Short mmCIF file of C-alpha atoms in Angstrom, two decimals:
data_model
loop_
_atom_site.label_atom_id
_atom_site.label_comp_id
_atom_site.label_asym_id
_atom_site.label_seq_id
_atom_site.Cartn_x
_atom_site.Cartn_y
_atom_site.Cartn_z
CA MET A 1077 143.59 4.53 276.80
CA GLY A 1078 139.92 3.56 277.49
CA ALA A 1079 136.86 4.14 275.48
CA ILE A 1080 135.66 7.72 274.73
CA GLU A 1081 132.84 9.01 276.93
CA LYS A 1082 131.50 11.47 274.35
CA ILE A 1083 132.16 12.85 270.83
CA ASP A 1084 130.87 16.08 269.66
CA PHE A 1085 130.22 17.47 266.21
CA VAL A 1086 131.09 20.99 265.18
CA VAL A 1087 129.71 22.41 261.96
CA LEU A 1088 130.35 25.79 260.38
CA TRP A 1089 127.74 27.57 258.55
CA VAL A 1090 127.03 31.04 257.00
CA ASP A 1091 123.98 32.63 255.23
CA ASP A 1092 125.77 34.22 252.24
CA SER A 1093 122.67 36.09 251.28
CA ASP A 1094 122.40 38.08 254.56
CA ASP A 1095 122.77 41.77 253.67
CA ASN A 1096 124.29 42.72 256.99
CA TRP A 1097 126.88 39.90 256.68
CA LEU A 1098 127.60 41.15 253.08
CA LYS A 1099 128.03 44.64 254.04
CA GLU A 1100 130.35 43.74 257.02
CA LYS A 1101 132.40 41.46 254.80
CA ALA A 1102 132.84 44.28 252.09
CA ARG A 1103 134.66 46.34 254.62
CA TRP A 1104 137.48 43.78 254.62
CA VAL A 1105 137.60 42.41 251.10
CA GLN A 1106 140.17 44.99 249.96
CA GLN A 1107 142.76 43.39 252.12
CA ALA A 1108 142.33 39.94 250.34
CA ASP A 1109 143.61 38.56 247.03
CA SER A 1110 140.97 37.83 244.45
CA GLU A 1111 141.22 33.90 244.79
CA ALA A 1112 141.00 34.04 248.54
CA GLU A 1113 137.87 36.11 248.35
CA ASN A 1114 136.06 33.64 245.90
CA PRO A 1115 132.40 33.81 246.74
CA LYS A 1116 132.13 30.01 246.34
CA LEU A 1117 133.87 29.80 249.83
CA TYR A 1118 130.62 31.11 251.36
CA ARG A 1119 127.88 29.86 249.01
CA ASP A 1120 124.95 28.17 250.78
CA TYR A 1121 123.44 25.21 248.94
CA GLY A 1122 120.10 25.31 250.62
CA THR A 1123 120.72 21.81 251.75
CA PHE A 1124 121.71 22.31 255.33
CA TYR A 1125 118.60 20.77 256.89
CA TYR A 1126 119.54 17.63 255.16
CA TRP A 1127 122.82 17.64 257.20
CA PHE A 1128 120.92 17.42 260.32
CA ARG A 1129 118.62 14.75 258.95
CA MET A 1130 121.78 12.67 258.05
CA VAL A 1131 123.25 13.07 261.50
CA GLU A 1132 120.03 12.12 263.23
CA GLN A 1133 119.76 9.08 261.13
CA HIS A 1134 123.39 7.98 260.88
CA ALA A 1135 124.90 9.20 264.14
CA PRO A 1136 122.34 9.14 266.88
CA TRP A 1137 125.22 8.49 269.32
CA VAL A 1138 126.70 12.04 268.92
CA ASN A 1139 126.86 13.89 272.18
CA LYS A 1140 126.34 17.39 271.04
CA ILE A 1141 126.26 19.38 267.87
CA HIS A 1142 127.84 22.92 268.04
CA LEU A 1143 126.75 24.98 265.18
CA VAL A 1144 129.09 27.78 264.70
CA THR A 1145 127.90 31.00 263.04
CA ASN A 1146 128.46 34.77 263.27
CA GLY A 1147 125.00 34.91 264.89
CA GLN A 1148 122.86 33.67 261.96
CA ILE A 1149 120.27 31.08 262.69
CA PRO A 1150 118.55 28.94 260.00
CA GLU A 1151 114.84 29.83 260.10
CA TRP A 1152 113.93 26.23 260.12
CA LEU A 1153 116.07 25.23 263.02
CA ASN A 1154 114.66 23.86 266.28
CA THR A 1155 116.90 25.77 268.49
CA ALA A 1156 115.48 23.97 271.63
CA HIS A 1157 116.78 20.53 270.59
CA PRO A 1158 118.81 19.42 273.65
CA LYS A 1159 121.74 18.22 271.61
CA LEU A 1160 122.22 21.58 269.69
CA ASN A 1161 124.55 24.37 270.88
CA LEU A 1162 124.36 27.55 269.00
CA VAL A 1163 127.80 29.20 269.11
CA LYS A 1164 128.46 32.71 267.83
CA HIS A 1165 131.90 33.73 266.88
CA ASP A 1166 132.15 36.13 269.64
CA ASN A 1167 131.20 33.37 272.23
CA PHE A 1168 134.71 31.76 271.68
CA ILE A 1169 136.96 33.81 269.36
CA PRO A 1170 138.96 36.70 271.06
CA SER A 1171 137.55 40.01 270.21
CA GLU A 1172 140.72 41.22 268.58
CA TYR A 1173 140.24 38.72 265.84
CA LEU A 1174 136.59 39.70 265.02
CA PRO A 1175 134.71 40.16 262.82
CA THR A 1176 136.16 37.26 260.83
CA PHE A 1177 135.30 35.77 257.45
CA ASN A 1178 138.35 33.46 257.41
CA SER A 1179 137.29 29.82 258.04
CA ALA A 1180 141.02 29.03 258.98
CA ALA A 1181 140.74 31.56 261.79
CA ILE A 1182 137.51 30.10 263.04
CA GLU A 1183 138.69 26.47 262.98
CA LEU A 1184 141.93 27.35 264.75
CA ASN A 1185 139.97 28.72 267.65
CA LEU A 1186 137.48 25.86 268.09
CA HIS A 1187 139.08 24.68 271.30
CA ARG A 1188 137.84 27.81 272.92
CA ILE A 1189 134.24 26.82 272.54
CA PRO A 1190 132.53 26.45 276.02
CA ASP A 1191 131.73 22.81 276.89
CA LEU A 1192 133.34 21.35 273.78
CA ALA A 1193 134.24 17.69 274.29
CA GLU A 1194 137.92 16.71 274.16
CA HIS A 1195 137.13 14.47 271.01
CA PHE A 1196 135.14 16.16 268.36
CA VAL A 1197 134.52 15.79 264.60
CA LEU A 1198 134.76 19.11 262.52
CA PHE A 1199 132.27 19.41 259.50
CA ASN A 1200 131.82 22.02 256.78
CA ASP A 1201 128.19 22.22 255.74
CA ASP A 1202 129.05 20.42 252.47
CA MET A 1203 130.15 17.29 254.27
CA PHE A 1204 127.44 14.67 254.76
CA LEU A 1205 127.09 11.38 256.54
CA VAL A 1206 125.51 8.91 254.12
CA GLU A 1207 125.65 5.55 256.01
CA ASP A 1208 125.05 4.53 259.67
CA SER A 1209 128.30 5.44 261.48
CA GLN A 1210 129.79 4.45 264.93
CA PRO A 1211 132.14 6.40 267.08
CA GLU A 1212 134.91 4.05 265.94
CA ASP A 1213 134.67 5.50 262.48
CA PHE A 1214 136.30 8.65 263.89
CA PHE A 1215 138.17 7.64 267.05
CA VAL A 1216 139.57 4.29 268.43
CA GLN A 1217 140.49 4.31 272.10
CA GLY A 1218 140.78 8.13 272.09
CA LEU A 1219 142.96 8.34 268.91
CA PRO A 1220 141.64 9.89 265.72
CA LYS A 1221 141.40 7.85 262.58
CA LEU A 1222 143.59 9.54 260.12
CA PHE A 1223 145.02 8.91 256.50
CA ALA A 1224 148.80 9.05 257.17
CA VAL A 1225 150.05 9.17 253.56
CA TYR A 1226 152.95 11.46 252.57
CA ASN A 1227 152.40 13.43 249.37
CA PRO A 1228 154.63 16.22 247.87
CA ILE A 1229 153.02 19.63 247.87
CA VAL A 1230 152.36 20.57 244.28
CA PRO A 1231 152.10 24.42 243.89
CA ASN A 1232 149.22 24.32 241.34
CA GLU A 1233 146.89 26.70 243.47
CA ALA A 1234 147.19 29.43 246.02
CA PHE A 1235 145.86 27.12 248.68
CA SER A 1236 149.13 25.06 248.36
CA HIS A 1237 150.91 27.87 250.28
CA VAL A 1238 148.83 26.98 253.29
CA LEU A 1239 149.67 23.23 253.16
CA PHE A 1240 153.38 24.50 252.78
CA ASN A 1241 153.11 26.58 255.96
CA ASN A 1242 151.57 23.68 257.91
CA THR A 1243 154.30 21.41 256.80
CA GLU A 1244 157.03 23.87 257.55
CA ILE A 1245 155.94 23.90 261.05
CA ILE A 1246 155.83 20.08 261.29
CA CYS A 1247 159.32 19.76 259.85
CA LYS A 1248 160.70 21.95 262.65
CA TYR A 1249 159.52 19.50 265.25
CA PHE A 1250 159.78 16.22 263.39
CA PRO A 1251 162.78 16.37 260.97
CA LYS A 1252 163.45 12.57 260.89
CA LYS A 1253 160.14 10.95 260.65
CA LEU A 1254 160.46 9.30 264.04
CA ALA A 1255 156.83 8.10 264.23
CA PHE A 1256 157.25 6.21 260.90
CA ARG A 1257 160.35 4.45 262.19
CA GLN A 1258 158.74 3.70 265.68
CA SER A 1259 155.44 2.62 264.32
CA PRO A 1260 156.04 1.52 260.64
CA PHE A 1261 152.82 -0.41 260.42
CA LYS A 1262 150.74 2.68 261.02
CA PHE A 1263 152.30 4.08 257.87
CA LEU A 1264 152.37 0.91 255.92
CA SER A 1265 148.82 -0.09 256.67
CA PRO A 1266 146.96 -1.96 253.87
CA LYS A 1267 143.95 0.29 254.84
CA TYR A 1268 145.68 2.93 252.62
CA GLY A 1269 145.53 0.77 249.47
CA PRO A 1270 148.13 1.29 246.86
CA LEU A 1271 148.99 4.80 248.27
CA LEU A 1272 150.98 3.21 251.05
CA LEU A 1273 153.74 2.89 248.34
CA LYS A 1274 154.10 6.66 248.55
CA ASN A 1275 155.15 6.33 252.24
CA LEU A 1276 157.85 3.69 251.24
CA LEU A 1277 159.13 5.73 248.18
CA MET A 1278 159.40 8.89 250.25
CA LEU A 1279 160.93 7.37 253.30
CA PRO A 1280 164.52 8.66 252.44
CA TRP A 1281 163.33 12.29 252.45
CA GLN A 1282 162.06 14.54 255.07
CA ILE A 1283 158.33 15.46 255.25
CA THR A 1284 157.23 17.08 252.04
CA GLY A 1285 153.53 17.20 252.60
CA TYR A 1286 150.61 14.91 253.09
CA HIS A 1287 147.63 13.47 251.27
CA ASN A 1288 144.77 15.55 252.58
CA LEU A 1289 141.11 14.24 252.66
CA HIS A 1290 138.39 16.89 252.38
CA LEU A 1291 136.06 14.98 254.73
CA PRO A 1292 134.71 15.27 258.32
CA HIS A 1293 137.80 15.71 260.43
CA PRO A 1294 138.29 14.02 263.92
CA MET A 1295 140.18 16.38 266.27
CA ARG A 1296 141.30 16.64 269.92
CA LYS A 1297 140.68 19.77 271.65
CA SER A 1298 143.99 19.38 273.68
CA THR A 1299 145.96 19.00 270.38
CA LEU A 1300 144.74 22.30 269.20
CA ALA A 1301 145.35 24.04 272.36
CA LEU A 1302 148.96 22.58 272.58
CA LEU A 1303 149.77 23.76 269.04
CA TRP A 1304 148.58 27.37 270.17
CA GLN A 1305 151.25 27.17 272.81
CA LYS A 1306 153.94 25.89 270.63
CA GLU A 1307 153.37 28.25 267.55
CA PRO A 1308 151.52 31.23 268.87
CA GLU A 1309 152.94 33.58 266.14
CA ALA A 1310 151.56 31.45 263.34
CA PHE A 1311 148.13 30.90 265.03
CA ILE A 1312 147.74 34.58 265.95
CA ARG A 1313 148.82 35.65 262.43
CA THR A 1314 146.11 33.48 260.94
CA SER A 1315 143.54 34.63 263.41
CA ARG A 1316 144.10 38.21 262.69
CA HIS A 1317 143.40 37.72 258.99
CA ARG A 1318 139.71 38.57 258.57
CA ILE A 1319 139.79 37.15 254.94
CA ARG A 1320 141.90 34.19 253.99
CA ASP A 1321 145.49 34.89 253.29
CA TYR A 1322 146.79 31.78 251.43
CA TRP A 1323 150.30 32.93 251.59
CA GLN A 1324 150.58 33.47 255.41
CA ASP A 1325 147.74 31.34 256.83
CA ILE A 1326 147.88 27.89 258.44
CA ASN A 1327 144.75 25.80 258.92
CA HIS A 1328 143.38 22.97 261.09
CA TYR A 1329 145.07 20.24 259.01
CA LEU A 1330 148.12 21.00 261.19
CA CYS A 1331 146.40 19.14 264.06
CA ALA A 1332 146.15 15.99 261.98
CA TYR A 1333 149.79 16.37 260.88
CA TRP A 1334 150.69 16.77 264.50
CA GLN A 1335 148.78 13.63 265.55
CA ILE A 1336 150.47 11.60 262.75
CA GLU A 1337 154.05 12.63 263.60
CA THR A 1338 153.52 11.97 267.19
CA GLY A 1339 152.05 8.42 266.35
CA GLN A 1340 148.91 9.39 268.18
CA PHE A 1341 146.47 8.17 265.48
CA VAL A 1342 144.82 5.12 263.96
CA PRO A 1343 144.93 4.42 260.22
CA LEU A 1344 141.87 5.33 258.33
CA GLU A 1345 140.64 3.01 255.53
CA LYS A 1346 140.74 4.36 251.99
CA GLY A 1347 137.40 4.81 250.51
CA LYS A 1348 135.32 5.45 253.56
CA GLY A 1349 134.66 8.90 252.24
CA ILE A 1350 134.35 10.39 248.78
CA PHE A 1351 135.10 13.94 247.51
CA LEU A 1352 132.82 15.14 244.83
CA THR A 1353 132.47 18.47 243.10
CA ILE A 1354 128.98 19.68 242.69
CA ASP A 1355 129.12 19.85 238.81
CA LYS A 1356 129.54 16.03 239.06
CA VAL A 1357 126.50 15.65 241.38
CA ASP A 1358 124.98 13.27 238.88
CA LYS A 1359 127.22 10.58 240.22
CA LEU A 1360 125.81 11.01 243.75
CA PRO A 1361 122.92 8.39 243.42
CA ASP A 1362 125.49 5.67 242.65
CA LEU A 1363 127.71 6.75 245.67
CA LEU A 1364 124.69 6.72 248.00
CA ALA A 1365 124.04 3.15 246.88
CA ASN A 1366 127.45 2.16 247.91
CA VAL A 1367 127.20 1.02 251.57
CA LYS A 1368 131.00 1.05 252.06
CA ILE A 1369 130.93 4.83 251.56
CA LYS A 1370 129.92 6.57 254.93
CA MET A 1371 130.89 10.26 254.09
CA VAL A 1372 130.52 12.45 251.13
CA CYS A 1373 131.88 15.93 250.54
CA ILE A 1374 130.08 17.80 247.77
CA ASN A 1375 132.37 20.76 247.13
CA ASP A 1376 131.55 23.97 245.35
CA VAL A 1377 133.22 25.03 242.07
CA PRO A 1378 133.12 28.44 240.35
CA ASP A 1379 131.42 27.22 237.19
CA ALA A 1380 128.53 25.41 239.04
CA GLU A 1381 125.12 26.11 237.51
CA PRO A 1382 121.65 26.33 239.13
CA LYS A 1383 120.72 22.87 237.76
CA HIS A 1384 123.56 21.38 239.82
CA PHE A 1385 122.15 22.67 243.16
CA LYS A 1386 118.70 21.66 242.13
CA GLN A 1387 119.83 18.06 241.21
CA LEU A 1388 121.63 17.84 244.66
CA ASN A 1389 118.43 18.96 246.48
CA ASP A 1390 116.42 16.49 244.47
CA VAL A 1391 118.65 13.53 245.31
CA LEU A 1392 118.80 14.37 249.06
CA LYS A 1393 115.12 14.87 249.29
CA GLN A 1394 114.60 11.48 247.66
CA HIS A 1395 116.79 9.76 250.19
CA TYR A 1396 116.08 11.87 253.23
CA PRO A 1397 112.48 12.99 252.87
CA HIS A 1398 111.50 13.08 256.55
CA GLN A 1399 112.06 16.11 258.82
CA SER A 1400 114.33 15.63 261.66
CA GLN A 1401 113.89 16.75 265.30
CA PHE A 1402 116.38 19.44 264.50
CA GLU A 1403 113.69 21.19 262.41
CA GLN A 1404 110.58 22.97 263.46
#
């Protein structure tokens, strides 16, 4: 497999202050449980333009950026940028699944985006590139770089059901961990650090779950399309849920699991990305000073306060003060 010709970025964004969007969503919330309808799933930090500044500075090699929204456009966005593709939900999601406020449903249909490259990296708007990157940070010879570490699913939150649903599908097709046995060094790579011991300790058992990284996610369009063919019922069920249903939904992690169990991946080094909740944003300056860390996810939490968002904005403004060509 040769070098990749192009890699796209896909980023999801919503303006949670849009009255029309709020009214539309209100029509569907009665079908959702209270945790799945947590407002923090949609909250905008007011930092999205920094995302573009970081991409311009740290990933100038990107082929195209597909900004996926329900039709909302940030007022500061330069929509004429040649690398920018504005994608509305109704441009690629079948009409029977719309409107949708379920990020899992949106992500499971991304392969339908017109002109999307075979190799793409999926971002949420809280995931940032913080150091110069190369295509090889995401794909090597066409294979996604993934963290192939097994981890038992612990049912300590409703989202655990989504992970279980993903893993149930994987176990149906890969009951004997053949990829591990055929390519053991991909699963026992020193890049995983001490966590590789989990793979050794769990070898006698069937797949019980994975260590999931909440970071930019390299994906192959063909893998997503293949899984739709193999598991149409699960994909259609999730796509029909306008609001997240943790008990029945699957999500895009399934694509990574499939790549792992078919051996179609390259080990990802532990520590290249960091997950940080926004109430711990005071740690961000030290993380930005660590050149080994290339990606940071700053995840929302229910008890976040205005001071946390201000602090985040202040730190990003200090490090990325200059307007990008994606801004007008």
